[in-house]
Amino acid sequence: MILVYVDHENGEIDPLSLQAITFARSLGDDRIEAIVVGTGAANCVPTLTQYGAAQIHVAEHPRLTDYAPVAAARAVIEAMALNKPKLVLGAGSARGNEVMAHVAAITDQPLATDCFTIAIGSPVQVTRARWGGNLIEHANLHADVALATVMQHIVQPEPASTPGPGSITNFTITLTDADLLVRVIERIGDVGGGTSIADAKVIVSGGRGVGSAVGFAPLVELAAQLGGVVGCSRAVTSEGWRPHDDQVGQTGTKVAPDLYLACGISGATQHIAGCKNSKTIVAINTDPEAPIMSHADYAIIGDLHQVVPAIIAALRS
Amino acid sequence: MDVLVCIKRVPLVGGEILLTEDKMEIDDRRLGFGLSPHEECAVEAGVRLIEEFGGTVTVMTVGKAAAEEQLRDQLAIGPDRAILVETTSEFDPQGTAGALVEAIRSDGTNFDLIILGAESADTAGYQTGIRIAHALGRPVITNVKGIKVENGSIRCERQVGSDREVYEVPLPAVITVKDGVNIPRYPSVPGRIKARKKPVDKVIPTPPVARLEKTGLSVPPTKSTGAKILGHGPEAAIALVALLREIGIAK
Ligand SMILES: Cc1cc2nc3c(=O)[nH]c(=O)nc-3n(C[C@H](O)[C@H](O)[C@H](O)COP(=O)(O)OP(=O)(O)OC[C@H]3O[C@@H](n4cnc5c(N)ncnc54)[C@H](O)[C@@H]3O)c2cc1C
Ligand SMILES: Nc1ncnc2c1ncn2[C@@H]1O[C@H](COP(=O)(O)O)[C@@H](O)[C@H]1O
């Protein structure tokens, strides 16, 4: 049996958790169980059934009204004790990795994050991402129960061909004050404003080649025209030209839009780590030899300061 | 307050990653070394707190003797001292966390705040800070992009999409920070000179058994054979717009 920790926001399941459960179904174990924690968890049941969950553990606690990573880990550990999984999986998201790391620390087990493949045997063998996926590590997991997370965007979320029976176990987690110490106490809305780059279908991204903060104005205009948002490279955020939330890459956000338009970005591996799952990558660069050329699907060789306004004009006509 | 920052020396890989013959390591003979941007921000965050509240910053690494270079580089921007937990091979994340905890305990300083990166640049385990926090019985806030220390508590912001979540815990605590929490300063020349004289203590850790045991490395194939050139200069805009219409992005 494989147990999947499913992250949600008031019953709305995180798409990366749906990727994780889709991935779990491909591992050759015929029983998938899911655990959902906190307020609204019960609302996840219909979708998890569609995704093939045989059993859904719904863990609640009167004091657990928002995300609290240690409490979520305690719930996972309680669910592990019920049905003895061979593998516990989470999404390779900030929360998935965090909750699974707490599970690993509390149970003193190893944890393999950002996995591409998992072969359940003894030992469990994994391949996992190093350098944001630019290097693959092959590893054995010497564990009583294997703990792992799934690299983002290596599978598309897909409901199961036959839905799971989806039987439900409800339980109240046993929690101490210490388990609830770290929790979301407040939310500040829309610091960046509007759609985030993680969800955008179109990203017009700028690099050092844009040259300045004001140089981004045409990129902002083009992004608006295409119903998308602006992204950027680290060179740009370290110059302070754009806010850090816009940064794409290994230490920024990993994105997967339909279109990624890379303007004046050289294509360092740490940048590519964040955008390589885009459906179509188009580069605009003065340098035909820039590394981005071997990752892009299409390119325009030229000065972005001329090319971007020309695209804006061509879209208008 | 006393702050500890944990950093990791990594080879700065460029376009193509080359491996050693046994495929167990990156061939780093032609590469420079540095830190993850997350950790550069972690050191900067520590230094800013001391500038505000007074106290000390210690930087610590588990790594080879050569990692003294990264400790000295960071001492140049302000920390007071460094501890090198010296090893000859790479530890798995549990081993790394164990070695850090052992060194923290034997140092004896009751650090008010321990700052790490959200994930290391090379191995990206996302767990060292969390393991340290549990071992020391402290709360841990991860992926931090905003820090405020007040009245013995630390209040942190974390990015979720274009929103922020706020967390607050009492000190002593552990946090893991993300690139963008600040913009790290460059070391000054006097800073570099002072750094040469700052103490770097060396300790030898108890060697761990790897439970996430690396058996090899491989380089993934690149996706494409190269970009199709749509054209040169502004004239190529027409071809791009045609493409955007074809793939349904533009009307
Ligand atoms: C551990 C680690 C993590 C990192 N994480 C990230 C990350 O998350 N995201 C990230 O982006 N980087 C990251 N980096 C930094 C990365 O290695 C590169 O330094 C960075 O991506 C370079 O940004 P750039 O492409 O904008 O700038 P450059 O490399 O300077 O490239 C500028 C490009 O613009 C082109 N250009 C110049 N003028 C024009 C013009 N007028 N018109 C068109 N093209 C023009 C040039 O030909 C060049 O190709 C990380 C580095 C490390 C070590
Ligand atoms: N060898 C090491 N020495 C010191 N700190 C480390 C080491 N490895 C990881 N860390 C710290 O832990 C963070 C998270 O690493 P990881 O859990 O490996 O992703 C890093 O950003 C560092 O701050």
XYZ file of C-alpha atoms and ligand atoms in Angstrom:
644
model
C 0.000 0.000 0.000
C 1.132 3.522 -0.810
C -0.054 6.397 1.357
C -0.157 9.857 -0.248
C -0.185 13.061 1.798
C -2.557 15.414 -0.012
C -2.259 19.136 0.547
C -5.338 21.320 0.142
C -6.668 24.759 0.905
C -10.164 24.554 2.421
C -10.980 21.443 0.432
C -9.410 22.614 -2.800
C -6.648 20.142 -3.607
C -3.205 21.418 -4.577
C -2.547 20.410 -8.223
C 0.933 19.151 -7.265
C -0.686 16.723 -4.801
C -2.841 15.426 -7.662
C 0.375 14.901 -9.609
C 1.743 12.929 -6.639
C -1.297 10.640 -6.449
C -1.212 10.137 -10.245
C 2.466 9.223 -9.923
C 1.682 6.847 -7.026
C -0.674 4.857 -9.280
C 2.174 4.184 -11.708
C 4.336 2.416 -9.128
C 2.727 -1.014 -9.485
C 1.128 -1.231 -6.055
C -2.604 -1.805 -6.403
C -3.657 -0.004 -3.234
C -3.431 3.757 -2.862
C -4.589 5.509 0.289
C -4.676 9.247 0.846
C -4.465 11.426 3.923
C -6.005 14.892 4.072
C -5.661 17.113 7.124
C -7.516 20.054 8.639
C -10.555 22.216 7.957
C -12.275 21.307 4.709
C -10.410 17.995 4.369
C -13.660 16.055 3.890
C -14.373 18.107 0.745
C -11.370 16.446 -0.931
C -12.980 12.987 -0.798
C -14.848 12.975 -4.159
C -11.770 14.054 -6.133
C -9.492 11.618 -4.310
C -11.935 8.816 -5.101
C -11.766 9.793 -8.780
C -7.993 9.666 -8.510
C -8.195 6.053 -7.387
C -7.846 6.242 -3.591
C -9.027 3.010 -1.965
C -9.117 4.618 1.465
C -9.118 8.252 2.476
C -7.999 9.251 5.953
C -9.657 12.493 6.981
C -7.779 13.950 9.940
C -9.162 16.886 11.828
C -8.625 18.717 15.088
C -10.659 21.600 16.524
C -7.545 23.782 16.774
C -6.330 22.941 13.282
C -7.982 25.672 11.231
C -5.056 26.523 8.961
C -1.846 24.943 7.685
C 0.411 23.713 10.502
C 3.252 21.497 9.243
C 4.054 19.553 12.419
C 0.375 18.817 13.066
C 0.029 17.576 9.470
C 3.070 15.339 9.992
C 1.533 13.929 13.190
C -1.595 13.070 11.195
C 0.474 11.300 8.532
C 2.286 9.315 11.231
C -1.046 8.274 12.803
C -2.343 7.167 9.386
C 0.903 5.230 8.803
C 0.258 3.305 12.017
C -3.224 2.264 10.832
C -2.409 0.425 7.622
C 1.384 0.061 7.386
C 2.282 1.549 3.980
C 5.448 0.480 2.135
C 5.847 4.010 0.848
C 4.542 7.403 1.932
C 4.533 10.029 -0.803
C 4.071 13.771 -0.819
C 4.184 16.390 -3.543
C 7.535 18.011 -4.320
C 6.031 21.344 -3.269
C 7.053 23.650 -0.431
C 4.394 22.081 1.779
C 4.793 18.501 0.548
C 8.537 18.567 1.158
C 8.051 20.291 4.510
C 5.449 17.914 5.926
C 7.378 14.858 4.723
C 10.608 16.220 6.249
C 8.799 16.547 9.589
C 7.537 12.966 9.246
C 11.104 11.848 8.511
C 12.606 13.798 11.405
C 10.015 12.614 13.941
C 10.235 8.945 12.872
C 14.022 9.099 12.287
C 13.763 7.808 8.721
C 15.550 8.912 5.559
C 13.588 11.007 3.037
C 14.116 11.159 -0.722
C 12.744 14.453 -2.067
C 11.988 15.416 -5.687
C 11.947 11.851 -7.059
C 11.612 11.018 -10.759
C 11.258 7.242 -10.272
C 10.681 4.945 -7.307
C 11.117 1.154 -7.409
C 9.570 -0.472 -4.353
C 11.848 -3.330 -3.316
C 14.358 -3.855 -0.602
C 16.020 -1.467 -0.566
C 13.672 0.983 -2.272
C 15.520 2.476 -5.249
C 14.912 6.018 -6.385
C 16.139 8.507 -8.910
C 15.861 12.078 -7.730
C 16.663 15.614 -8.823
C 19.917 17.334 -8.000
C 20.623 20.848 -9.241
C 16.934 21.450 -9.892
C 16.720 18.417 -12.193
C 19.848 19.129 -14.244
C 21.495 16.138 -12.611
C 19.959 12.818 -11.574
C 20.956 11.027 -8.380
C 20.413 7.267 -8.168
C 19.987 6.176 -4.563
C 18.925 3.382 -2.242
C 16.628 4.194 0.617
C 17.475 2.138 3.706
C 14.272 2.654 5.645
C 11.627 0.901 7.718
C 9.072 2.744 5.645
C 10.148 4.635 2.542
C 9.398 8.372 2.564
C 9.584 10.356 -0.654
C 8.253 13.334 -2.594
C 7.567 13.571 -6.317
C 9.414 16.043 -8.551
C 7.032 18.753 -9.746
C 5.505 18.462 -13.214
C 6.963 15.071 -14.194
C 3.391 13.769 -14.589
C 0.161 15.502 -15.505
C -2.621 15.022 -12.933
C -5.068 12.443 -14.315
C -8.072 10.737 -12.693
C -7.894 6.928 -12.504
C -9.527 4.828 -15.235
C -11.535 3.128 -12.464
C -12.288 5.292 -9.407
C -11.260 3.931 -6.020
C -13.840 2.712 -3.542
C -12.871 5.744 -1.497
C -13.898 4.450 1.917
C -13.355 7.036 4.594
C -11.691 6.886 7.997
C -12.250 9.954 10.116
C -9.980 10.601 13.038
C -9.043 13.362 15.411
C -5.284 13.847 15.581
C -3.594 13.717 18.968
C -1.777 17.032 19.211
C 0.255 18.896 21.804
C 0.711 22.668 21.980
C 4.180 22.218 20.471
C 2.645 20.550 17.391
C 0.514 23.645 16.800
C 3.184 26.236 17.535
C 4.169 26.674 13.900
C 1.039 27.552 11.964
C -0.284 30.196 9.644
C -1.561 33.007 11.860
C -2.337 35.538 9.174
C -2.572 35.856 5.409
C -1.582 38.884 3.410
C -3.319 38.907 0.038
C -1.848 39.664 -3.343
C 1.539 41.112 -2.537
C 2.475 40.647 -6.185
C -1.018 41.416 -7.463
C -3.146 39.134 -9.637
C -2.133 35.760 -11.072
C 1.098 34.306 -9.736
C 3.745 32.990 -12.111
C 3.189 29.478 -10.723
C -0.337 29.451 -12.198
C 0.138 31.614 -15.298
C -0.480 30.176 -18.791
C 1.778 32.744 -20.434
C 4.980 34.152 -18.956
C 6.948 36.948 -20.606
C 10.275 36.706 -18.839
C 13.162 39.125 -18.855
C 16.853 38.753 -18.035
C 19.862 40.986 -17.694
C 19.455 41.827 -21.375
C 16.434 43.976 -20.466
C 18.959 46.369 -18.962
C 16.920 48.245 -16.347
C 13.699 48.358 -14.339
C 12.054 50.709 -16.858
C 13.157 48.388 -19.648
C 10.488 45.962 -18.384
C 7.584 48.233 -19.452
C 7.203 46.655 -22.933
C 7.402 43.151 -21.362
C 4.623 44.104 -18.950
C 2.536 45.389 -21.871
C 3.107 42.239 -23.943
C 2.268 40.010 -20.977
C -1.023 41.880 -20.487
C -1.813 41.556 -24.200
C -1.337 37.783 -24.016
C -3.250 37.426 -20.736
C -0.047 36.445 -18.958
C 2.373 37.710 -16.341
C 5.980 38.870 -16.211
C 8.777 36.640 -14.951
C 12.505 37.241 -14.690
C 15.934 35.765 -14.024
C 18.001 36.076 -10.875
C 20.264 38.653 -12.508
C 17.177 40.883 -12.574
C 16.091 40.366 -8.971
C 19.607 40.873 -7.637
C 19.695 44.218 -9.496
C 16.364 45.043 -7.848
C 14.658 45.624 -11.241
C 11.761 43.265 -10.432
C 10.338 41.784 -7.198
C 11.729 38.408 -6.208
C 8.329 36.704 -6.477
C 8.742 37.033 -10.261
C 11.996 35.031 -10.302
C 11.914 31.793 -12.259
C 14.453 29.068 -11.543
C 16.036 26.773 -9.047
C 15.826 29.261 -6.168
C 12.831 31.116 -7.593
C 9.583 29.534 -8.772
C 9.332 26.432 -10.956
C 6.792 27.208 -13.649
C 5.000 25.224 -16.351
C 3.094 27.660 -18.596
C 1.883 27.035 -22.163
C 4.256 29.752 -23.383
C 7.525 30.926 -21.839
C 9.005 33.864 -23.722
C 12.600 34.342 -22.530
C 13.834 37.840 -23.437
C 17.504 38.577 -22.840
C 18.006 35.490 -20.667
C 21.168 33.451 -21.298
C 19.714 30.137 -20.080
C 21.927 29.190 -17.134
C 21.071 25.692 -15.858
C 19.677 27.196 -12.644
C 17.250 29.262 -14.692
C 16.325 26.366 -17.001
C 15.552 24.268 -13.897
C 12.576 26.557 -13.335
C 11.134 26.799 -16.864
C 11.959 23.577 -18.673
C 8.475 22.137 -18.146
C 6.912 24.933 -20.187
C 4.980 23.628 -23.211
C 6.644 26.047 -25.617
C 9.767 28.104 -24.943
C 10.610 31.005 -27.245
C 13.885 32.887 -26.783
C 14.663 36.414 -27.905
C 18.390 36.980 -27.704
C 21.075 38.903 -29.559
C 23.431 35.948 -29.152
C 22.668 32.933 -31.375
C 25.113 30.902 -29.259
C 23.411 31.566 -25.894
C 22.749 28.331 -23.935
C 18.992 29.102 -23.974
C 19.046 28.136 -27.676
C 19.428 24.451 -26.818
C 16.419 24.552 -24.477
C 14.066 26.782 -26.473
C 11.690 25.436 -29.130
C 11.830 28.665 -31.154
C 14.034 31.734 -31.174
C 14.293 35.207 -32.596
C 17.840 36.485 -32.924
C 17.753 40.181 -32.202
C 17.593 43.057 -29.755
C 14.633 42.586 -27.431
C 14.190 46.357 -27.242
C 13.202 46.278 -30.919
C 11.631 42.823 -31.118
C 9.213 43.094 -28.163
C 7.593 46.387 -29.371
C 7.320 44.822 -32.856
C 5.442 41.833 -31.358
C 3.105 44.192 -29.510
C 2.402 46.053 -32.756
C 1.950 42.834 -34.768
C -0.541 41.504 -32.209
C -2.569 44.716 -32.508
C -2.876 44.517 -36.277
C 21.382 37.670 20.267
C 23.519 34.802 19.017
C 22.830 33.579 15.508
C 24.142 30.505 13.720
C 24.037 30.231 9.928
C 24.626 26.884 8.181
C 26.100 27.003 4.682
C 27.288 24.435 2.120
C 30.112 24.632 -0.401
C 28.954 23.561 -3.875
C 30.583 23.536 -7.312
C 29.046 26.258 -9.501
C 27.908 24.140 -12.414
C 27.467 25.821 -15.777
C 25.726 24.739 -18.965
C 26.908 21.148 -19.075
C 27.543 19.001 -16.010
C 30.528 16.642 -16.356
C 30.867 13.583 -14.124
C 33.871 11.719 -12.787
C 34.679 8.385 -14.429
C 32.934 6.338 -11.726
C 29.841 8.566 -12.134
C 29.706 9.177 -8.383
C 30.661 12.870 -8.339
C 30.596 16.002 -10.468
C 33.929 16.540 -12.175
C 34.600 19.898 -10.520
C 38.234 20.337 -11.544
C 37.417 23.301 -13.798
C 34.645 24.780 -11.682
C 34.461 27.588 -9.164
C 32.710 27.034 -5.835
C 30.136 28.979 -3.926
C 26.885 28.780 -2.001
C 23.240 28.602 -2.876
C 21.680 32.078 -3.122
C 19.381 30.943 -0.300
C 22.410 30.622 1.984
C 23.955 33.928 0.894
C 20.634 35.445 1.976
C 20.762 33.427 5.224
C 24.132 34.951 6.151
C 22.918 38.437 5.204
C 19.818 37.928 7.372
C 21.992 36.920 10.333
C 24.276 39.922 9.909
C 21.299 42.315 9.673
C 19.830 40.956 12.916
C 23.103 41.544 14.728
C 23.350 45.044 13.303
C 19.879 45.668 14.732
C 20.116 43.895 18.100
C 23.811 43.309 18.771
C 25.302 39.891 19.445
C 27.255 37.399 17.374
C 26.927 35.497 14.124
C 28.639 32.155 13.627
C 28.808 30.398 10.250
C 29.099 26.623 10.168
C 29.577 24.078 7.430
C 29.910 20.322 7.143
C 32.347 19.794 4.323
C 35.838 19.164 3.051
C 38.823 21.207 4.240
C 38.448 23.348 1.103
C 35.128 24.650 2.459
C 37.165 27.014 4.636
C 37.169 29.209 1.504
C 33.365 29.635 1.692
C 33.516 30.271 5.455
C 36.139 33.014 4.954
C 34.112 34.529 2.081
C 31.128 34.811 4.389
C 33.167 36.086 7.352
C 34.039 39.018 5.065
C 30.448 40.285 5.152
C 30.213 40.352 8.929
C 29.989 37.097 10.936
C 32.330 36.846 13.937
C 33.578 33.311 13.666
C 33.233 30.053 11.773
C 33.141 26.345 12.500
C 34.254 23.798 9.912
C 32.881 20.329 10.585
C 35.462 18.580 8.505
C 34.661 15.524 6.404
C 36.216 13.758 3.469
C 32.987 12.619 1.793
C 29.432 13.824 1.228
C 26.968 12.925 4.005
C 23.308 12.170 3.361
C 20.829 14.706 4.804
C 20.349 12.781 8.061
C 24.114 12.528 8.433
C 24.567 16.231 7.706
C 21.909 17.255 10.205
C 23.413 14.878 12.771
C 26.889 16.339 12.305
C 25.554 19.896 12.604
C 23.629 19.033 15.791
C 26.709 17.366 17.276
C 28.817 20.444 16.515
C 26.165 22.825 17.896
C 25.990 20.833 21.136
C 29.753 20.606 21.572
C 30.170 24.315 20.828
C 27.802 24.977 23.719
C 26.506 28.373 22.557
C 22.763 28.616 23.067
C 21.998 30.102 19.648
C 18.800 32.174 19.729
C 18.301 31.644 16.045
C 19.659 29.086 13.593
C 19.284 30.082 9.938
C 19.638 27.700 7.014
C 18.732 27.775 3.338
C 15.407 26.344 2.213
C 17.244 23.672 0.242
C 20.847 23.094 -0.720
C 21.888 24.044 -4.270
C 23.163 20.633 -5.280
C 21.301 17.918 -3.368
C 18.085 19.822 -2.504
C 16.968 17.630 0.370
C 14.622 20.250 1.915
C 15.160 18.754 5.360
C 18.342 19.752 7.208
C 16.706 22.653 9.067
C 13.689 20.578 10.039
C 15.849 17.713 11.321
C 17.994 20.102 13.382
C 14.890 21.722 14.860
C 13.468 18.389 16.014
C 16.807 17.261 17.443
C 17.116 20.486 19.444
C 13.416 20.655 20.353
C 12.810 23.991 18.645
C 10.141 25.316 16.296
C 11.088 25.714 12.634
C 9.614 28.008 9.993
C 10.679 27.129 6.452
C 10.850 28.948 3.085
C 10.961 32.326 4.789
C 10.821 35.492 2.654
C 10.350 38.090 5.400
C 11.813 38.290 8.929
C 10.995 40.452 11.930
C 12.331 39.814 15.439
C 10.422 41.469 18.271
C 10.046 40.831 22.028
C 11.710 37.452 21.980
C 9.656 36.206 19.036
C 10.304 35.861 15.338
C 7.616 36.686 12.808
C 8.158 35.327 9.322
C 6.455 35.617 5.980
C 6.300 32.891 3.413
C 5.308 33.239 -0.242
C 2.310 31.315 -1.536
C 1.647 32.239 -5.128
C 1.404 36.003 -5.005
C 0.217 35.999 -1.377
C 2.005 35.795 1.960
C 1.445 33.505 4.932
C 2.577 34.792 8.324
C 4.019 32.606 11.086
C 5.255 33.618 14.530
C 7.186 31.571 17.091
C 9.151 32.325 20.259
C 12.958 32.215 20.200
C 15.057 30.094 20.281
C 13.994 28.900 16.849
C 15.206 27.604 13.508
C 14.298 29.170 10.163
C 15.095 28.249 6.576
C 15.163 31.180 4.182
C 14.658 31.661 0.472
C 16.539 33.700 -2.041
C 14.820 37.108 -2.118
C 14.378 37.474 1.663
C 16.994 40.224 1.205
C 19.632 41.271 -1.314
C 23.002 40.189 0.121
C 25.738 42.803 0.292
C 29.116 42.381 -1.393
C 32.133 42.006 0.875
C 34.190 45.186 1.259
C 37.988 45.205 1.066
C 38.348 45.922 4.832
C 35.806 43.150 5.398
C 37.994 40.699 3.495
C 41.079 41.740 5.439
C 39.303 41.333 8.778
C 37.966 37.946 7.698
C 41.509 36.571 7.422
C 41.993 37.059 11.152
C 38.623 35.717 12.320
C 38.713 32.301 13.986
C 37.726 29.181 12.028
C 37.436 26.264 14.459
C 37.674 22.752 13.108
C 35.842 19.751 14.500
C 35.640 16.163 13.286
C 32.156 14.596 13.237
C 31.185 11.043 14.093
C 30.847 9.411 10.645
C 27.215 8.477 9.870
C 25.841 5.499 7.928
C 24.098 6.700 4.747
C 20.424 5.760 4.761
C 19.797 7.710 1.558
C 22.694 5.992 -0.154
C 23.839 7.542 -3.409
C 24.692 4.790 -5.917
C 25.466 7.001 -8.901
C 24.779 10.150 -10.874
C 23.599 10.682 -14.437
C 22.939 13.677 -16.634
C 19.448 13.879 -18.189
C 19.245 14.308 -21.962
C 18.395 17.849 -23.115
C 14.905 18.229 -24.514
C 15.538 19.553 -27.981
C 18.123 19.548 -30.687
C 18.044 23.325 -30.652
C 15.626 26.152 -31.243
C 13.978 26.692 -34.622
C 14.975 30.213 -35.662
C 11.864 32.256 -36.489
C 13.924 35.090 -37.897
C 16.216 37.989 -37.125
C 15.304 41.365 -35.641
C 11.875 43.046 -35.393
C 10.744 41.598 -38.760
C 10.549 38.194 -37.048
C 7.637 39.447 -34.909
C 5.170 38.474 -37.671
C 6.385 34.860 -37.621
C 6.125 34.743 -33.838
C 2.573 36.100 -33.838
C 1.633 33.494 -36.471
C 3.082 30.813 -34.178
C 1.188 32.196 -31.157
C -2.053 32.013 -33.163
C -1.267 28.477 -34.286
C -0.714 27.242 -30.713
C -3.793 29.111 -29.522
C -2.081 31.726 -27.345
C -3.025 34.761 -29.437
C -6.279 35.399 -31.274
C 22.603 27.690 -6.754
C 22.202 28.732 -7.744
C 20.843 29.001 -7.906
C 20.431 29.923 -8.865
N 19.087 30.136 -9.025
C 18.673 30.905 -10.050
C 17.271 31.086 -10.321
O 16.390 30.624 -9.574
N 16.919 31.811 -11.402
C 17.826 32.384 -12.239
O 17.436 33.009 -13.228
N 19.157 32.278 -11.985
C 19.590 31.558 -10.901
N 20.936 31.484 -10.655
C 21.853 32.352 -11.415
C 22.194 31.809 -12.802
O 23.310 30.959 -12.675
C 22.539 32.959 -13.785
O 23.548 33.755 -13.226
C 21.343 33.854 -14.134
O 20.224 33.071 -14.499
C 21.717 34.792 -15.277
O 20.651 35.657 -15.571
P 20.467 36.246 -17.049
O 20.291 35.147 -18.021
O 19.367 37.252 -16.961
O 21.795 37.074 -17.275
P 23.043 36.791 -18.221
O 23.581 35.432 -18.025
O 23.943 37.953 -18.051
O 22.422 36.810 -19.689
C 21.936 37.942 -20.353
C 21.524 37.515 -21.767
O 20.889 38.588 -22.417
C 21.322 38.658 -23.765
N 21.135 40.044 -24.163
C 21.838 41.138 -23.779
N 21.322 42.252 -24.324
C 20.272 41.864 -25.071
C 19.331 42.557 -25.876
N 19.357 43.894 -26.007
N 18.379 41.842 -26.516
C 18.316 40.495 -26.397
N 19.197 39.792 -25.651
C 20.153 40.465 -24.990
C 22.749 38.187 -23.722
O 23.137 37.690 -24.996
C 22.690 37.092 -22.660
O 22.385 35.841 -23.266
C 21.377 30.601 -9.658
C 22.737 30.355 -9.451
C 23.145 29.441 -8.504
C 24.603 29.196 -8.310
N 26.985 20.244 4.518
C 26.289 21.244 5.064
N 26.872 22.075 5.959
C 26.168 23.095 6.526
N 24.901 23.359 6.243
C 24.269 22.565 5.356
C 24.922 21.466 4.727
N 24.047 20.864 3.897
C 22.888 21.564 4.004
N 23.026 22.585 4.880
C 22.045 23.630 5.224
O 20.743 23.099 5.115
C 20.007 23.765 4.081
C 19.071 22.800 3.433
O 19.801 21.733 2.877
P 19.113 20.389 2.357
O 18.295 19.860 3.455
O 20.261 19.535 1.962
O 18.308 20.804 1.166
C 21.062 24.369 3.196
O 20.580 25.475 2.462
C 22.120 24.767 4.217
O 21.759 25.974 4.867
